[in-house]
Each structure stands twice: as C-alpha cells, then as structure tokens.
Amino acid sequence: MRQWLSSLEQRHGINTLTLRARQCVLISFTLLLLLVIYRGFTLQSDTFDWRPVVAFILPLVLFLPSILGQRARGHAWLAFVSLLYVTQGVMLAAVPGQTVHGIVEALVSLALFVGCMGYARFRSQQQRQTGK
C-alpha cells in the first residue's frame, strides 16, 4: 500500500493529490450532512423533535473548524468518526423501506473516510516538504 501511494504521489504530484482529497472531503462531508438532516426529518413520528437530529449532526459539525482550517490531524479524526456513519448506514439499509438511503449514506461515509485519510497523509507530507 505504501509503495502504491508513493508511486501515486510521484505520478500526480503531492499538491494535486492534496487538492483532490480536499475536494472529496468537502463534497462527501456536505452530502453526509444533508443525508443526516434529511433522515432526521423523514424518520420522525407525528411530532417533530430536534434532539435526535442534533445528536446525529453534532459529531460532524464539531469537525467543521478542522475542515475549514485545513488541519491534517482533524481530518484524520474525522475519518474515524465517519466510520460510525458507515455503520449507521449499513444498519439503516437493513430497515425495510430505507435500503437505498442506508446504502447511499454508507457509500458517502466511506468516501468521506477515504478523502479524509488521503488528505491527512498528503497534507502532512506537503507541510513537511514546505517546512511549515
């Protein structure tokens, strides 16, 4: 794996890979946030309660400063948190009538995981090269 990543870095350049990983993180983070909000509204019963929606959104929103600040360590931690949403999506896929939503949530969460791990790696190497 390390050898494959090194050849990828030599082929495309560290700056390009960092930019692509960041784009993947931004897109998948936004999609996951929208999916979680949508699920919070659709899985409610007759009376709407904000607490479950906030409970699902809060872990993502807490990482917003790390994403906006482009911190590699924050992206690495977000990658691990995104695995909770992968599990949640797989569990939701088992609920009758929510299969598609669960699969989409699991796939978007996996994209967030891959993007965050890639960004954390490429950004930290980019900072080592520039001496920051």
Short mmCIF file of C-alpha atoms in Angstrom, two decimals:
data_model
loop_
_atom_site.label_atom_id
_atom_site.label_comp_id
_atom_site.label_asym_id
_atom_site.label_seq_id
_atom_site.Cartn_x
_atom_site.Cartn_y
_atom_site.Cartn_z
CA MET A 1 0.00 0.00 0.00
CA ARG A 2 2.78 2.39 0.91
CA GLN A 3 4.56 1.64 -2.35
CA TRP A 4 1.36 2.25 -4.32
CA LEU A 5 0.79 5.59 -2.59
CA SER A 6 4.39 6.63 -3.22
CA SER A 7 4.08 5.86 -6.93
CA LEU A 8 0.79 7.78 -6.99
CA GLU A 9 2.50 10.78 -5.40
CA GLN A 10 5.32 10.67 -7.95
CA ARG A 11 2.93 10.35 -10.86
CA HIS A 12 0.45 13.11 -9.95
CA GLY A 13 2.33 15.32 -7.51
CA ILE A 14 1.58 15.95 -3.87
CA ASN A 15 -0.20 19.27 -4.49
CA THR A 16 -2.65 17.75 -6.95
CA LEU A 17 -3.41 14.82 -4.66
CA THR A 18 -3.94 17.14 -1.70
CA LEU A 19 -6.36 19.26 -3.72
CA ARG A 20 -8.31 16.22 -4.95
CA ALA A 21 -8.52 14.73 -1.47
CA ARG A 22 -9.77 18.07 -0.12
CA GLN A 23 -12.44 18.25 -2.82
CA CYS A 24 -13.51 14.71 -1.94
CA VAL A 25 -13.75 15.66 1.74
CA LEU A 26 -15.78 18.81 1.08
CA ILE A 27 -18.24 17.09 -1.25
CA SER A 28 -18.74 13.97 0.86
CA PHE A 29 -18.93 15.97 4.11
CA THR A 30 -21.66 18.19 2.66
CA LEU A 31 -23.57 15.22 1.24
CA LEU A 32 -23.34 13.31 4.51
CA LEU A 33 -24.55 16.32 6.47
CA LEU A 34 -27.52 16.72 4.12
CA LEU A 35 -28.31 13.00 4.28
CA VAL A 36 -28.26 13.00 8.06
CA ILE A 37 -30.52 16.06 8.20
CA TYR A 38 -32.90 14.50 5.66
CA ARG A 39 -33.00 11.25 7.62
CA GLY A 40 -33.70 13.16 10.80
CA PHE A 41 -36.74 14.76 9.23
CA THR A 42 -38.10 11.65 7.48
CA LEU A 43 -37.73 9.15 10.31
CA GLN A 44 -39.62 11.31 12.80
CA SER A 45 -43.06 10.33 14.01
CA ASP A 46 -46.06 12.69 14.13
CA THR A 47 -44.41 15.20 16.45
CA PHE A 48 -41.07 16.62 15.39
CA ASP A 49 -38.22 16.65 17.88
CA TRP A 50 -34.92 18.43 17.21
CA ARG A 51 -32.88 16.42 19.71
CA PRO A 52 -32.28 13.30 17.57
CA VAL A 53 -31.40 15.45 14.55
CA VAL A 54 -28.91 17.49 16.58
CA ALA A 55 -27.44 14.32 18.09
CA PHE A 56 -26.66 12.97 14.61
CA ILE A 57 -25.38 16.27 13.20
CA LEU A 58 -23.24 17.37 16.16
CA PRO A 59 -20.29 14.98 15.60
CA LEU A 60 -19.95 16.26 12.03
CA VAL A 61 -20.34 19.93 12.92
CA LEU A 62 -17.64 19.67 15.59
CA PHE A 63 -15.11 18.93 12.83
CA LEU A 64 -16.06 21.95 10.73
CA PRO A 65 -13.22 24.14 12.14
CA SER A 66 -10.67 21.44 11.24
CA ILE A 67 -12.02 21.17 7.72
CA LEU A 68 -12.10 24.91 7.17
CA GLY A 69 -8.68 25.32 8.80
CA GLN A 70 -7.26 22.51 6.62
CA ARG A 71 -5.71 20.71 9.59
CA ALA A 72 -4.43 17.23 8.78
CA ARG A 73 -4.93 15.86 12.29
CA GLY A 74 -8.56 16.98 12.37
CA HIS A 75 -9.16 15.23 9.06
CA ALA A 76 -7.64 12.03 10.45
CA TRP A 77 -10.01 12.13 13.43
CA LEU A 78 -12.97 12.88 11.15
CA ALA A 79 -12.08 9.78 9.16
CA PHE A 80 -12.53 7.65 12.26
CA VAL A 81 -15.81 9.36 13.16
CA SER A 82 -17.07 8.79 9.61
CA LEU A 83 -16.85 5.05 10.24
CA LEU A 84 -19.68 5.47 12.76
CA TYR A 85 -21.83 6.81 9.93
CA VAL A 86 -20.81 3.86 7.73
CA THR A 87 -22.09 1.53 10.44
CA GLN A 88 -25.24 3.59 10.79
CA GLY A 89 -25.83 3.48 7.04
CA VAL A 90 -25.41 -0.30 6.95
CA MET A 91 -27.86 -0.67 9.84
CA LEU A 92 -30.31 1.68 8.12
CA ALA A 93 -30.03 -0.35 4.92
CA ALA A 94 -31.49 -3.31 6.81
CA VAL A 95 -34.66 -1.35 7.67
CA PRO A 96 -37.48 -2.05 5.20
CA GLY A 97 -38.11 0.98 3.02
CA GLN A 98 -34.79 2.64 3.94
CA THR A 99 -32.43 0.38 1.98
CA VAL A 100 -31.45 2.91 -0.65
CA HIS A 101 -30.96 5.70 1.87
CA GLY A 102 -28.82 3.44 4.06
CA ILE A 103 -26.63 2.31 1.16
CA VAL A 104 -26.14 5.89 -0.02
CA GLU A 105 -25.23 7.01 3.49
CA ALA A 106 -22.73 4.16 3.87
CA LEU A 107 -21.11 4.95 0.50
CA VAL A 108 -20.89 8.69 1.18
CA SER A 109 -19.40 7.96 4.60
CA LEU A 110 -16.83 5.67 3.00
CA ALA A 111 -15.96 8.42 0.52
CA LEU A 112 -15.51 10.79 3.46
CA PHE A 113 -13.25 8.25 5.18
CA VAL A 114 -11.06 7.78 2.10
CA GLY A 115 -10.92 11.51 1.40
CA CYS A 116 -10.01 12.38 4.98
CA MET A 117 -7.30 9.74 5.24
CA GLY A 118 -5.87 10.79 1.89
CA TYR A 119 -5.96 14.45 2.82
CA ALA A 120 -4.32 13.82 6.19
CA ARG A 121 -1.49 11.90 4.51
CA PHE A 122 -0.95 14.23 1.57
CA ARG A 123 -1.32 17.44 3.58
CA SER A 124 1.16 16.35 6.24
CA GLN A 125 3.68 15.39 3.54
CA GLN A 126 3.06 18.69 1.78
CA GLN A 127 3.74 20.58 5.00
CA ARG A 128 6.95 18.60 5.60
CA GLN A 129 8.17 19.47 2.12
CA THR A 130 7.47 23.18 2.52
CA GLY A 131 8.84 23.25 6.07
CA LYS A 132 5.68 24.52 7.80
#
